[in-house]
Short mmCIF file of C-alpha atoms in Angstrom, two decimals:
data_model
loop_
_atom_site.label_atom_id
_atom_site.label_comp_id
_atom_site.label_asym_id
_atom_site.label_seq_id
_atom_site.Cartn_x
_atom_site.Cartn_y
_atom_site.Cartn_z
CA MET A 9 -0.12 0.00 0.15
CA PHE A 10 1.13 3.36 -0.90
CA LEU A 11 1.49 6.33 1.56
CA GLN A 12 -1.93 8.02 2.19
CA LYS A 13 -2.02 11.61 3.56
CA SER A 14 -4.43 14.43 4.14
CA PHE A 15 -2.85 17.79 4.08
CA VAL A 16 -4.08 20.31 6.78
CA ARG A 17 -2.80 23.79 8.00
CA LEU A 18 0.42 24.14 10.14
CA TYR A 19 0.93 23.04 13.40
CA SER A 20 3.62 24.15 15.80
CA LEU A 21 6.32 22.40 18.06
CA ASN A 22 3.81 22.89 20.96
CA ALA A 23 1.42 20.22 19.45
CA LEU A 24 4.23 17.80 19.23
CA LYS A 25 4.47 17.43 22.94
CA SER A 26 1.12 15.37 23.25
CA THR A 27 1.70 13.56 20.10
CA SER A 28 2.33 9.74 20.41
CA ARG A 29 4.08 7.65 17.54
CA PHE A 30 3.17 9.45 14.26
CA ASN A 31 0.52 7.83 12.05
CA TRP A 32 1.44 7.98 8.44
CA LYS A 33 -2.13 8.35 7.49
CA ARG A 34 -2.14 11.87 9.36
CA HIS A 35 0.68 13.89 7.73
CA LYS A 36 0.46 17.52 8.60
CA VAL A 37 2.30 20.26 6.57
CA ILE A 38 1.65 23.89 6.68
CA TYR A 39 0.51 26.23 4.05
CA GLY A 40 2.88 28.85 3.00
CA LEU A 41 6.15 27.28 4.52
CA SER A 42 9.51 27.73 2.92
CA CYS A 43 11.63 25.40 0.87
CA GLY A 44 14.53 27.52 2.00
CA ALA A 45 12.33 30.57 1.67
CA LEU A 46 9.39 30.35 -0.64
CA SER A 47 6.27 31.83 0.74
CA PHE A 48 4.98 34.55 2.91
CA SER A 49 1.79 35.68 4.61
CA ILE A 50 0.59 39.22 5.52
CA TYR A 51 -0.74 39.23 8.77
CA MET A 52 -3.70 41.39 9.73
CA ALA A 53 -3.57 41.54 13.50
CA TYR A 54 -0.14 43.18 13.26
CA ASN A 55 0.23 44.80 16.45
CA SER A 56 -0.94 41.63 18.28
CA LEU A 57 1.44 39.56 16.67
CA SER A 58 4.22 42.19 17.11
CA ARG A 59 4.34 41.74 21.07
CA PHE A 60 7.30 40.60 22.52
CA ASN A 61 7.42 37.99 25.29
CA ASP A 62 10.08 37.94 27.78
CA SER A 63 10.11 34.23 27.52
CA PRO A 64 13.66 33.33 26.15
CA ASN A 65 12.83 30.20 24.24
CA LEU A 66 11.33 30.55 20.65
CA SER A 67 7.67 29.96 20.56
CA THR A 68 4.74 30.08 17.99
CA ASP A 69 2.74 32.24 20.59
CA HIS A 70 5.07 35.39 20.31
CA PHE A 71 7.82 36.63 18.63
CA THR A 72 11.43 36.44 20.21
CA LYS A 73 14.21 38.91 19.44
CA TYR A 74 17.51 37.80 17.84
CA ARG A 75 20.46 39.62 16.77
CA ILE A 76 22.52 39.13 13.42
CA SER A 77 25.50 37.37 14.81
CA TYR A 78 27.17 36.47 11.17
CA LYS A 79 26.28 37.39 7.58
CA LYS A 80 28.63 36.26 4.80
CA ASP A 81 27.95 36.65 0.95
CA ILE A 82 28.33 33.66 -1.24
CA ASP A 83 27.68 35.43 -4.34
CA GLU A 84 25.72 38.48 -5.40
CA GLU A 85 22.26 36.75 -4.71
CA HIS A 86 23.09 34.02 -2.16
CA PHE A 87 24.38 34.58 1.69
CA LEU A 88 24.63 32.70 4.99
CA LEU A 89 23.05 34.31 7.95
CA GLU A 90 23.44 33.28 11.62
CA LEU A 91 20.97 34.64 14.12
CA THR A 92 21.62 34.53 18.01
CA PRO A 93 18.80 35.02 20.42
CA ILE A 94 18.97 38.19 22.63
CA LEU A 95 18.36 35.58 25.79
CA THR A 96 19.99 32.37 25.72
CA GLN A 97 17.78 29.45 25.02
CA ASN A 98 17.79 26.35 26.94
CA GLN A 99 15.84 24.31 24.73
CA ASN A 100 17.60 22.17 21.87
CA LEU A 101 15.30 22.14 18.98
CA TRP A 102 17.73 20.10 16.84
CA GLN A 103 17.55 17.20 19.76
CA ILE A 104 13.88 17.44 20.27
CA ILE A 105 12.72 17.53 16.71
CA GLY A 106 15.44 15.22 14.97
CA SER A 107 14.99 14.15 11.65
CA THR A 108 11.39 12.91 11.58
CA LYS A 109 10.35 16.60 10.86
CA ILE A 110 11.08 19.33 8.60
CA TRP A 111 10.69 22.59 10.25
CA SER A 112 11.01 26.23 9.80
CA VAL A 113 10.53 29.66 11.72
CA GLU A 114 8.98 33.10 10.82
CA ILE A 115 11.00 36.00 10.38
CA LYS A 116 9.19 39.25 10.57
CA GLN A 117 9.79 42.40 8.45
CA PRO A 118 8.25 45.19 10.56
CA GLU A 119 8.30 47.92 7.82
CA ILE A 120 5.85 46.26 5.50
CA MET A 121 4.03 44.10 8.11
CA VAL A 122 5.09 40.88 6.38
CA VAL A 123 6.43 37.50 7.89
CA ARG A 124 7.97 34.83 5.86
CA ASN A 125 9.09 31.30 6.71
CA TYR A 126 12.86 30.18 6.46
CA THR A 127 14.28 26.76 7.26
CA PRO A 128 17.40 26.73 9.51
CA LEU A 129 20.40 24.51 9.43
CA PRO A 130 22.36 23.03 12.43
CA PHE A 131 25.47 25.22 11.95
CA TYR A 132 27.17 27.95 13.87
CA PHE A 133 29.96 30.30 12.88
CA ASP A 134 33.24 29.52 14.48
CA ALA A 135 34.99 32.84 14.97
CA SER A 136 38.30 31.08 15.85
CA ALA A 137 38.21 28.80 12.72
CA GLY A 138 36.72 31.45 10.60
CA GLN A 139 34.01 29.33 9.18
CA ILE A 140 30.92 27.47 9.90
CA GLN A 141 30.84 24.41 11.94
CA LEU A 142 28.15 21.48 12.44
CA LEU A 143 26.57 21.48 15.77
CA LYS A 144 27.74 18.65 17.89
CA ASP A 145 25.18 16.19 19.25
CA GLY A 146 23.45 17.56 22.62
CA GLU A 147 24.54 21.15 21.70
CA ASN A 148 22.32 24.09 20.44
CA ALA A 149 25.05 27.20 20.57
CA ASP A 150 22.58 28.77 23.19
CA GLY A 151 19.80 28.83 20.39
CA LYS A 152 21.72 30.00 17.36
CA LEU A 153 20.18 29.47 14.06
CA MET A 154 21.89 29.27 10.68
CA PHE A 155 20.16 30.12 7.37
CA TYR A 156 21.11 29.85 3.54
CA LEU A 157 19.15 32.67 1.99
CA LYS A 158 18.71 34.05 -1.51
CA GLN A 159 17.85 37.47 -2.50
CA TYR A 160 14.95 37.48 -5.02
CA LYS A 161 13.91 40.62 -6.92
CA ASN A 162 10.62 40.44 -5.52
CA GLY A 163 11.51 39.02 -2.04
CA GLU A 164 10.97 41.75 0.27
CA VAL A 165 12.23 39.89 3.55
CA ALA A 166 15.26 38.37 2.37
CA ARG A 167 16.50 41.69 0.60
CA TRP A 168 15.62 43.41 3.84
CA ILE A 169 17.65 41.01 5.94
CA HIS A 170 20.61 41.41 3.59
CA GLY A 171 20.55 45.06 4.21
CA LEU A 172 21.01 44.78 7.84
CA GLY A 173 24.07 44.77 9.76
CA ILE A 174 25.83 42.69 12.38
CA ASN A 175 23.99 43.21 15.78
CA ASP A 176 20.81 44.48 14.25
CA THR A 177 17.74 42.90 15.61
CA VAL A 178 15.20 40.59 13.90
CA GLU A 179 12.16 38.89 15.44
CA LEU A 180 11.57 35.21 15.01
CA ARG A 181 8.19 32.79 15.64
CA GLY A 182 8.22 29.18 15.57
CA PRO A 183 9.12 26.47 15.11
CA TYR A 184 6.57 25.33 12.45
CA ILE A 185 6.34 21.60 11.15
CA GLU A 186 6.37 21.62 7.40
CA TYR A 187 6.58 17.65 6.74
CA GLU A 188 6.35 14.64 9.31
CA PHE A 189 8.01 11.26 8.56
CA PRO A 190 7.28 7.98 10.63
CA ASN A 191 8.94 8.00 13.86
CA PRO A 192 9.55 4.24 14.91
CA ASN A 193 9.82 3.49 18.59
CA HIS A 194 13.09 2.75 20.28
CA GLU A 195 15.02 3.43 17.05
CA MET A 196 19.00 3.50 17.42
CA LYS A 197 20.59 7.01 16.89
CA ARG A 198 22.07 7.43 13.43
CA ASP A 199 25.78 8.29 13.70
CA ARG A 200 27.36 11.48 12.31
CA ASN A 201 30.85 10.98 12.60
CA ILE A 202 31.41 11.07 8.71
CA LEU A 203 30.69 14.94 8.94
CA LYS A 204 33.31 15.74 11.61
CA ASP A 205 36.30 15.83 9.52
CA LEU A 206 35.22 16.22 5.85
CA GLU A 207 38.72 16.05 4.50
CA LYS A 208 39.25 12.69 6.04
CA THR A 209 35.59 11.29 5.55
CA THR A 210 35.56 12.08 1.78
CA HIS A 211 38.05 9.50 1.17
CA ALA A 212 36.93 6.99 4.21
CA THR A 213 34.09 4.43 4.00
CA GLU A 214 31.57 4.52 6.51
CA GLN A 215 30.59 1.34 8.63
CA LYS A 216 26.93 0.50 7.76
CA GLN A 217 24.62 0.97 10.68
CA ILE A 218 21.84 -1.87 11.09
CA PHE A 219 18.52 -0.09 12.21
CA LYS A 220 15.74 -1.90 13.94
CA TYR A 221 13.15 -1.04 11.41
CA GLU A 222 13.60 -0.74 7.57
CA PRO A 223 14.33 3.02 6.84
CA LEU A 224 12.08 4.90 4.63
CA ASN A 225 13.77 5.88 1.27
CA ILE A 226 12.79 9.23 -0.34
CA LEU A 227 13.25 11.16 -3.51
CA MET A 228 13.91 14.88 -3.44
CA PHE A 229 13.83 17.46 -6.26
CA THR A 230 15.26 20.82 -5.11
CA ALA A 231 16.07 23.82 -6.86
CA GLY A 232 18.14 26.86 -5.38
CA THR A 233 17.38 27.23 -1.84
CA GLY A 234 15.01 24.73 -1.95
CA VAL A 235 17.89 22.36 -0.96
CA VAL A 236 17.80 23.44 2.60
CA PRO A 237 15.10 21.13 3.82
CA ALA A 238 16.94 18.06 2.32
CA LEU A 239 20.18 19.25 4.14
CA GLN A 240 18.21 19.81 7.40
CA LEU A 241 17.02 16.04 7.23
CA LEU A 242 20.52 14.92 6.43
CA LEU A 243 22.78 17.01 8.91
CA THR A 244 20.39 17.34 12.04
CA GLU A 245 21.10 15.48 15.07
CA SER A 246 20.04 11.79 14.61
CA PRO A 247 19.95 12.37 10.92
CA PHE A 248 17.55 10.95 8.32
CA TYR A 249 17.67 7.15 8.45
CA GLY A 250 16.96 6.36 4.66
CA THR A 251 18.53 6.73 1.62
CA MET A 252 17.77 10.15 -0.40
CA HIS A 253 17.80 10.22 -4.03
CA LEU A 254 18.67 14.00 -4.52
CA PHE A 255 18.09 15.76 -7.72
CA HIS A 256 19.23 19.49 -7.29
CA SER A 257 19.09 22.10 -9.86
CA CYS A 258 21.17 25.37 -9.49
CA LYS A 259 22.99 27.95 -11.88
CA THR A 260 26.25 26.44 -10.42
CA LYS A 261 27.25 24.42 -7.76
CA SER A 262 29.61 27.30 -6.30
CA GLU A 263 26.32 29.11 -5.13
CA LEU A 264 25.80 26.66 -2.32
CA GLY A 265 29.07 27.94 -0.77
CA PRO A 266 30.49 25.68 2.31
CA LEU A 267 27.32 23.59 1.89
CA SER A 268 28.41 21.64 -1.19
CA LYS A 269 31.22 19.79 0.66
CA TYR A 270 28.58 18.47 2.76
CA LEU A 271 26.86 17.11 -0.06
CA ASP A 272 29.91 15.62 -1.54
CA VAL A 273 30.62 13.78 1.69
CA LEU A 274 26.99 12.65 1.80
CA ASP A 275 27.20 11.33 -1.68
CA LYS A 276 30.44 9.66 -1.08
CA GLN A 277 29.06 7.71 1.98
CA ASN A 278 26.05 6.52 0.15
CA ARG A 279 23.59 8.46 2.36
CA ILE A 280 22.45 10.22 -0.63
CA LYS A 281 22.36 9.51 -4.38
CA LEU A 282 23.21 13.08 -5.73
CA HIS A 283 22.41 14.31 -9.23
CA MET A 284 23.39 17.88 -9.79
CA HIS A 285 21.85 19.96 -12.71
CA GLU A 286 23.87 23.20 -13.08
CA SER A 287 22.43 25.48 -15.67
CA SER A 288 25.74 27.44 -16.19
CA LYS A 289 26.64 24.05 -17.71
CA GLY A 290 23.91 23.24 -19.83
CA GLY A 291 22.21 21.10 -17.14
CA ASN A 292 18.89 22.97 -16.96
CA ILE A 293 16.38 20.35 -15.84
CA LYS A 294 14.10 21.71 -18.67
CA ASP A 295 16.58 21.39 -21.23
CA VAL A 296 18.41 18.16 -20.50
CA ASN A 297 17.89 14.88 -22.61
CA ILE A 298 14.32 13.95 -21.12
CA LYS A 299 14.90 10.15 -21.71
CA GLU A 300 18.19 10.10 -20.19
CA LEU A 301 16.80 11.97 -17.09
CA LEU A 302 13.74 9.78 -16.76
CA ASN A 303 16.13 6.84 -16.70
CA GLN A 304 17.94 8.22 -13.53
CA ILE A 305 14.69 8.77 -11.75
CA PRO A 306 13.36 5.58 -9.74
CA GLU A 307 10.10 4.53 -9.78
CA PRO A 308 8.01 4.50 -6.37
CA VAL A 309 8.01 1.14 -4.32
CA PRO A 310 5.71 0.39 -1.39
CA TYR A 311 6.61 1.30 2.21
CA LYS A 312 5.52 -0.98 5.14
CA GLU A 313 5.81 1.15 8.17
CA MET A 314 7.64 -0.52 11.08
CA LYS A 315 8.90 -3.37 9.06
CA SER A 316 11.80 -5.27 10.82
CA ASN A 317 15.09 -4.45 9.03
CA GLY A 318 17.92 -7.15 8.55
CA PRO A 319 21.68 -7.09 8.26
CA HIS A 320 21.42 -7.98 4.28
CA ASN A 321 18.96 -5.26 3.51
CA ASN A 322 20.29 -3.03 0.59
CA ASN A 323 17.05 -1.47 -0.46
CA THR A 324 17.54 1.97 -1.41
CA ASN A 325 14.45 2.42 -3.60
CA PRO A 326 12.25 5.50 -2.75
CA SER A 327 8.79 5.42 -1.46
CA LEU A 328 8.04 8.93 -1.07
CA ALA A 329 8.78 12.05 -3.34
CA LEU A 330 9.31 15.59 -2.11
CA VAL A 331 9.47 18.48 -4.53
CA CYS A 332 10.88 21.95 -3.31
CA GLY A 333 11.74 24.87 -5.66
CA PRO A 334 10.08 27.72 -7.84
CA ASP A 335 6.68 27.16 -9.03
CA SER A 336 8.13 26.51 -12.94
CA PHE A 337 10.45 24.09 -11.31
CA ILE A 338 7.59 22.16 -9.48
CA THR A 339 5.44 22.11 -12.55
CA THR A 340 8.28 20.47 -14.54
CA VAL A 341 8.96 17.79 -12.03
CA ALA A 342 5.44 16.98 -10.66
CA GLY A 343 2.83 19.15 -12.22
CA GLU A 344 1.18 22.52 -11.29
CA LYS A 345 0.33 23.14 -7.70
CA TYR A 346 -2.84 25.10 -7.03
CA ASP A 347 -2.32 27.88 -4.32
CA PHE A 348 -2.98 25.74 -1.05
CA SER A 349 -4.00 22.44 -2.68
CA GLN A 350 -1.48 20.05 -4.40
CA GLY A 351 -3.18 19.42 -7.70
CA PRO A 352 -2.81 16.44 -9.79
CA VAL A 353 0.77 14.86 -10.03
CA GLY A 354 2.22 15.62 -13.45
CA GLY A 355 5.56 16.30 -15.05
CA LEU A 356 8.50 14.04 -14.86
CA LEU A 357 7.24 12.11 -11.75
CA LYS A 358 4.06 11.16 -13.38
CA GLU A 359 6.03 9.49 -16.45
CA LYS A 360 7.66 7.29 -13.59
CA GLY A 361 4.56 6.26 -11.97
CA TRP A 362 4.27 8.57 -8.97
CA ASP A 363 0.99 9.86 -8.11
CA ASN A 364 -0.67 11.99 -5.34
CA GLN A 365 -0.36 9.06 -2.78
CA ASN A 366 3.41 9.48 -2.59
CA VAL A 367 4.38 12.80 -3.70
CA TYR A 368 4.20 16.34 -1.76
CA LYS A 369 4.94 19.67 -3.52
CA PHE A 370 6.12 22.24 -1.10
CA PRO A 371 4.64 25.70 -1.21
#
């Protein structure tokens, strides 16, 4: 049986506290959430939403103040941004949420009364090393959040953020769950040692972990900053258990900056099967040889939740497809998405036998 799901409006981390083992038939995702940074909502009751609560922890009930502690341009359009809470936060969202959920936060642009969702990554800026570092297990850097952003011509919030300086203040609210995966009880924790020393692990071979339950494998098509949800799953504490078939489209791989080396290591260690499509090299997904591309896209296979795993299980075939990117990209890959409804599955995925039971198009 393929994956059944009903899409409803967002829910917050607060709702997770009373949630037992996730039922696959009750996927909950939000309208207007980011694929790195794709959607925004204009809120009506601006004054009430702007109130600042003295509680230090990030919450969906109020906005929390952060300061810009690091901002680095990768190129003219893309940049990295680190936000540090004014008051140290004691909750570790990376540990609490793990890789069973894709999540984002809202950032408020107070000048035009707009909020927009952005998906954070588990990094912090290490001033002594002069580079970003992956958070260690059990650490949250006092609540710091790292973002990979792009300035779109019509992207009011990202352009406003880019114009701010170090120590300028922004306000955040969240976290909001964009997508939720099965959460097997008493599953072992996935190791992240391969990500500690990227120079060594590029050439080393990871020892295979045998999980209690057969992992869910997924297919992801991403474009631009739409790669961030995939990276969040792959890099967070206790990373995604299954294999990810990742088809990423961009102008050039260099626009990923320091994030590209993590994709290389994950590909080398067989945690992902990476297919890069760089338009600067003639690899635009709309222009490549469609027959050749279709041969690379796997067909869907049924997923049996909570199926016991075995030492000789080498299954990497995907049961779920997620698509994240601009509207034109989503249409090419999976058919047009209609506002807050998914619309029928079309495009490349339809050609390979995927349908609405196993495909989700991010807003």
